[in-house]
JSON list of C-alpha atoms in Angstrom, two decimals:
[
{"chain": "A", "resi": 1, "resn": "UNK", "atom": "CA", "xyz": [3.16, 8.44, -18.26]},
{"chain": "A", "resi": 2, "resn": "UNK", "atom": "CA", "xyz": [3.42, 7.32, -14.67]},
{"chain": "A", "resi": 3, "resn": "UNK", "atom": "CA", "xyz": [1.08, 4.48, -13.78]},
{"chain": "A", "resi": 4, "resn": "UNK", "atom": "CA", "xyz": [0.48, 2.26, -10.79]},
{"chain": "A", "resi": 5, "resn": "UNK", "atom": "CA", "xyz": [-1.23, -1.11, -10.94]},
{"chain": "A", "resi": 6, "resn": "UNK", "atom": "CA", "xyz": [-2.28, -2.46, -7.56]},
{"chain": "A", "resi": 7, "resn": "UNK", "atom": "CA", "xyz": [-3.27, -6.08, -7.08]},
{"chain": "A", "resi": 8, "resn": "UNK", "atom": "CA", "xyz": [-3.69, -8.77, -4.47]},
{"chain": "A", "resi": 9, "resn": "UNK", "atom": "CA", "xyz": [-6.79, -7.53, -2.73]},
{"chain": "A", "resi": 10, "resn": "UNK", "atom": "CA", "xyz": [-9.38, -10.08, -1.71]},
{"chain": "A", "resi": 11, "resn": "UNK", "atom": "CA", "xyz": [-12.11, -10.93, 0.76]},
{"chain": "A", "resi": 12, "resn": "UNK", "atom": "CA", "xyz": [-10.73, -12.64, 3.84]},
{"chain": "A", "resi": 13, "resn": "UNK", "atom": "CA", "xyz": [-11.85, -13.47, 7.34]},
{"chain": "A", "resi": 14, "resn": "UNK", "atom": "CA", "xyz": [-10.64, -11.65, 10.39]},
{"chain": "A", "resi": 15, "resn": "UNK", "atom": "CA", "xyz": [-7.18, -12.86, 11.36]},
{"chain": "A", "resi": 16, "resn": "UNK", "atom": "CA", "xyz": [-6.19, -13.67, 7.81]},
{"chain": "A", "resi": 17, "resn": "UNK", "atom": "CA", "xyz": [-3.33, -12.34, 5.71]},
{"chain": "A", "resi": 18, "resn": "UNK", "atom": "CA", "xyz": [-2.91, -10.74, 2.31]},
{"chain": "A", "resi": 19, "resn": "UNK", "atom": "CA", "xyz": [0.04, -9.54, 0.31]},
{"chain": "A", "resi": 20, "resn": "UNK", "atom": "CA", "xyz": [-0.63, -6.60, -1.97]},
{"chain": "A", "resi": 21, "resn": "UNK", "atom": "CA", "xyz": [1.52, -5.67, -4.94]},
{"chain": "A", "resi": 22, "resn": "UNK", "atom": "CA", "xyz": [1.92, -2.46, -6.86]},
{"chain": "A", "resi": 23, "resn": "UNK", "atom": "CA", "xyz": [3.68, -2.45, -10.20]},
{"chain": "A", "resi": 24, "resn": "UNK", "atom": "CA", "xyz": [4.93, 0.98, -11.22]},
{"chain": "A", "resi": 25, "resn": "UNK", "atom": "CA", "xyz": [5.82, 2.26, -14.66]},
{"chain": "A", "resi": 26, "resn": "UNK", "atom": "CA", "xyz": [6.94, 5.52, -16.17]},
{"chain": "A", "resi": 27, "resn": "UNK", "atom": "CA", "xyz": [9.15, 6.64, -13.30]},
{"chain": "A", "resi": 28, "resn": "UNK", "atom": "CA", "xyz": [12.59, 5.92, -11.91]},
{"chain": "A", "resi": 29, "resn": "UNK", "atom": "CA", "xyz": [11.12, 3.58, -9.32]},
{"chain": "A", "resi": 30, "resn": "UNK", "atom": "CA", "xyz": [14.41, 2.76, -7.65]},
{"chain": "A", "resi": 31, "resn": "UNK", "atom": "CA", "xyz": [14.93, 6.41, -6.74]},
{"chain": "A", "resi": 32, "resn": "UNK", "atom": "CA", "xyz": [11.44, 7.11, -5.43]},
{"chain": "A", "resi": 33, "resn": "UNK", "atom": "CA", "xyz": [10.15, 7.12, -1.88]},
{"chain": "A", "resi": 34, "resn": "UNK", "atom": "CA", "xyz": [7.01, 5.01, -2.22]},
{"chain": "A", "resi": 35, "resn": "UNK", "atom": "CA", "xyz": [4.00, 4.66, -0.01]},
{"chain": "A", "resi": 36, "resn": "UNK", "atom": "CA", "xyz": [0.88, 2.60, 0.55]},
{"chain": "A", "resi": 37, "resn": "UNK", "atom": "CA", "xyz": [-2.38, 4.39, 1.18]},
{"chain": "A", "resi": 38, "resn": "UNK", "atom": "CA", "xyz": [-5.74, 3.18, 2.42]},
{"chain": "A", "resi": 39, "resn": "UNK", "atom": "CA", "xyz": [-9.19, 4.57, 1.85]},
{"chain": "A", "resi": 40, "resn": "UNK", "atom": "CA", "xyz": [-11.74, 3.03, 4.16]},
{"chain": "A", "resi": 41, "resn": "UNK", "atom": "CA", "xyz": [-15.45, 3.29, 3.30]},
{"chain": "A", "resi": 42, "resn": "UNK", "atom": "CA", "xyz": [-16.62, 6.85, 3.88]},
{"chain": "A", "resi": 43, "resn": "UNK", "atom": "CA", "xyz": [-13.17, 8.03, 4.89]},
{"chain": "A", "resi": 44, "resn": "UNK", "atom": "CA", "xyz": [-10.41, 10.03, 3.27]},
{"chain": "A", "resi": 45, "resn": "UNK", "atom": "CA", "xyz": [-7.36, 8.35, 1.85]},
{"chain": "A", "resi": 46, "resn": "UNK", "atom": "CA", "xyz": [-4.56, 8.05, 4.38]},
{"chain": "A", "resi": 47, "resn": "UNK", "atom": "CA", "xyz": [-0.92, 7.11, 4.25]},
{"chain": "A", "resi": 48, "resn": "UNK", "atom": "CA", "xyz": [-0.22, 3.69, 5.74]},
{"chain": "A", "resi": 49, "resn": "UNK", "atom": "CA", "xyz": [3.54, 3.90, 5.50]},
{"chain": "A", "resi": 50, "resn": "UNK", "atom": "CA", "xyz": [6.44, 4.59, 3.21]},
{"chain": "A", "resi": 51, "resn": "UNK", "atom": "CA", "xyz": [9.74, 3.08, 2.14]},
{"chain": "A", "resi": 52, "resn": "UNK", "atom": "CA", "xyz": [12.80, 4.84, 0.80]},
{"chain": "A", "resi": 53, "resn": "UNK", "atom": "CA", "xyz": [14.84, 3.69, -2.17]},
{"chain": "A", "resi": 54, "resn": "UNK", "atom": "CA", "xyz": [17.25, 1.95, 0.18]},
{"chain": "A", "resi": 55, "resn": "UNK", "atom": "CA", "xyz": [14.58, 0.24, 2.25]},
{"chain": "A", "resi": 56, "resn": "UNK", "atom": "CA", "xyz": [14.08, 2.50, 5.25]},
{"chain": "A", "resi": 57, "resn": "UNK", "atom": "CA", "xyz": [10.47, 2.06, 6.32]},
{"chain": "A", "resi": 58, "resn": "UNK", "atom": "CA", "xyz": [8.23, 4.39, 8.27]},
{"chain": "A", "resi": 59, "resn": "UNK", "atom": "CA", "xyz": [4.72, 3.44, 9.31]},
{"chain": "A", "resi": 60, "resn": "UNK", "atom": "CA", "xyz": [2.54, 6.52, 9.60]},
{"chain": "A", "resi": 61, "resn": "UNK", "atom": "CA", "xyz": [-0.65, 4.79, 10.66]},
{"chain": "A", "resi": 62, "resn": "UNK", "atom": "CA", "xyz": [-0.85, 3.25, 14.12]},
{"chain": "A", "resi": 63, "resn": "UNK", "atom": "CA", "xyz": [-2.99, 0.40, 12.79]},
{"chain": "A", "resi": 64, "resn": "UNK", "atom": "CA", "xyz": [-0.13, -0.73, 10.56]},
{"chain": "A", "resi": 65, "resn": "UNK", "atom": "CA", "xyz": [2.50, -1.05, 13.25]},
{"chain": "A", "resi": 66, "resn": "UNK", "atom": "CA", "xyz": [3.23, -4.65, 14.10]},
{"chain": "A", "resi": 67, "resn": "UNK", "atom": "CA", "xyz": [0.83, -6.08, 11.51]},
{"chain": "A", "resi": 68, "resn": "UNK", "atom": "CA", "xyz": [1.81, -4.62, 8.13]},
{"chain": "A", "resi": 69, "resn": "UNK", "atom": "CA", "xyz": [5.16, -4.84, 6.36]},
{"chain": "A", "resi": 70, "resn": "UNK", "atom": "CA", "xyz": [6.20, -2.73, 3.40]},
{"chain": "A", "resi": 71, "resn": "UNK", "atom": "CA", "xyz": [8.89, -3.93, 1.02]},
{"chain": "A", "resi": 72, "resn": "UNK", "atom": "CA", "xyz": [10.04, -3.27, -2.51]},
{"chain": "A", "resi": 73, "resn": "UNK", "atom": "CA", "xyz": [11.67, -4.94, -5.48]},
{"chain": "A", "resi": 74, "resn": "UNK", "atom": "CA", "xyz": [13.51, -2.17, -7.26]},
{"chain": "A", "resi": 75, "resn": "UNK", "atom": "CA", "xyz": [14.76, -4.13, -10.31]},
{"chain": "A", "resi": 76, "resn": "UNK", "atom": "CA", "xyz": [11.17, -5.10, -11.12]},
{"chain": "A", "resi": 77, "resn": "UNK", "atom": "CA", "xyz": [9.48, -1.85, -10.07]},
{"chain": "A", "resi": 78, "resn": "UNK", "atom": "CA", "xyz": [7.21, -3.53, -7.52]},
{"chain": "A", "resi": 79, "resn": "UNK", "atom": "CA", "xyz": [6.05, -2.34, -4.12]},
{"chain": "A", "resi": 80, "resn": "UNK", "atom": "CA", "xyz": [4.59, -4.80, -1.62]},
{"chain": "A", "resi": 81, "resn": "UNK", "atom": "CA", "xyz": [2.37, -4.64, 1.43]},
{"chain": "A", "resi": 82, "resn": "UNK", "atom": "CA", "xyz": [2.19, -7.72, 3.61]},
{"chain": "A", "resi": 83, "resn": "UNK", "atom": "CA", "xyz": [-0.83, -7.52, 5.90]},
{"chain": "A", "resi": 84, "resn": "UNK", "atom": "CA", "xyz": [-1.25, -9.96, 8.78]},
{"chain": "A", "resi": 85, "resn": "UNK", "atom": "CA", "xyz": [-3.81, -10.36, 11.55]},
{"chain": "A", "resi": 86, "resn": "UNK", "atom": "CA", "xyz": [-6.34, -8.53, 9.45]},
{"chain": "A", "resi": 87, "resn": "UNK", "atom": "CA", "xyz": [-9.33, -6.90, 11.12]},
{"chain": "A", "resi": 88, "resn": "UNK", "atom": "CA", "xyz": [-12.68, -5.72, 9.73]},
{"chain": "A", "resi": 89, "resn": "UNK", "atom": "CA", "xyz": [-11.44, -2.13, 10.17]},
{"chain": "A", "resi": 90, "resn": "UNK", "atom": "CA", "xyz": [-8.76, -2.87, 7.56]},
{"chain": "A", "resi": 91, "resn": "UNK", "atom": "CA", "xyz": [-11.45, -3.02, 4.92]},
{"chain": "A", "resi": 92, "resn": "UNK", "atom": "CA", "xyz": [-10.88, -0.50, 2.18]},
{"chain": "A", "resi": 93, "resn": "UNK", "atom": "CA", "xyz": [-9.20, 0.23, -1.10]},
{"chain": "A", "resi": 94, "resn": "UNK", "atom": "CA", "xyz": [-5.42, 0.23, -1.01]},
{"chain": "A", "resi": 95, "resn": "UNK", "atom": "CA", "xyz": [-3.31, 2.37, -3.32]},
{"chain": "A", "resi": 96, "resn": "UNK", "atom": "CA", "xyz": [0.35, 3.02, -3.90]},
{"chain": "A", "resi": 97, "resn": "UNK", "atom": "CA", "xyz": [1.97, 6.30, -4.89]},
{"chain": "A", "resi": 98, "resn": "UNK", "atom": "CA", "xyz": [4.94, 8.38, -4.00]},
{"chain": "A", "resi": 99, "resn": "UNK", "atom": "CA", "xyz": [5.21, 9.56, -0.42]},
{"chain": "A", "resi": 100, "resn": "UNK", "atom": "CA", "xyz": [4.07, 12.27, -0.28]},
{"chain": "A", "resi": 101, "resn": "UNK", "atom": "CA", "xyz": [1.84, 11.43, -3.23]},
{"chain": "A", "resi": 102, "resn": "UNK", "atom": "CA", "xyz": [2.91, 13.13, -6.41]},
{"chain": "A", "resi": 103, "resn": "UNK", "atom": "CA", "xyz": [1.45, 11.20, -9.34]},
{"chain": "A", "resi": 104, "resn": "UNK", "atom": "CA", "xyz": [-1.92, 10.09, -10.68]},
{"chain": "A", "resi": 105, "resn": "UNK", "atom": "CA", "xyz": [-3.63, 7.43, -8.62]},
{"chain": "A", "resi": 106, "resn": "UNK", "atom": "CA", "xyz": [-4.15, 3.92, -9.86]},
{"chain": "A", "resi": 107, "resn": "UNK", "atom": "CA", "xyz": [-7.42, 2.06, -9.45]},
{"chain": "A", "resi": 108, "resn": "UNK", "atom": "CA", "xyz": [-6.37, 0.53, -6.17]},
{"chain": "A", "resi": 109, "resn": "UNK", "atom": "CA", "xyz": [-7.12, -2.94, -4.90]},
{"chain": "A", "resi": 110, "resn": "UNK", "atom": "CA", "xyz": [-10.08, -3.80, -2.68]},
{"chain": "A", "resi": 111, "resn": "UNK", "atom": "CA", "xyz": [-9.53, -5.52, 0.64]},
{"chain": "A", "resi": 112, "resn": "UNK", "atom": "CA", "xyz": [-12.55, -6.77, 2.54]},
{"chain": "A", "resi": 113, "resn": "UNK", "atom": "CA", "xyz": [-12.20, -8.32, 5.97]},
{"chain": "A", "resi": 114, "resn": "UNK", "atom": "CA", "xyz": [-15.18, -10.05, 7.50]},
{"chain": "A", "resi": 115, "resn": "UNK", "atom": "CA", "xyz": [-15.63, -10.81, 11.16]}
]
């Protein structure tokens, strides 16, 4: 079955950086458009941005533009999210999935940014 394992979340101070990883299994990862999603406390899950199989990136969320970078390692089935200049509003659980989402969600990885 298709599974996603997100990791790399942590508690950091405002202005810090984190790099999240998502290891996928059970799908032809190299052919999939993949996305990162964020669910802030009390909010619905939203698409941060997506990346095609060939590396074309589109950031859907304004908060991601200029601070977040999506990348992928197709041979190893890994999706990355580099987050810089983190703000308290970036606090939330981050997930990966197809874009648009099409498969069961993983457990996500918690990011907490303190001021």
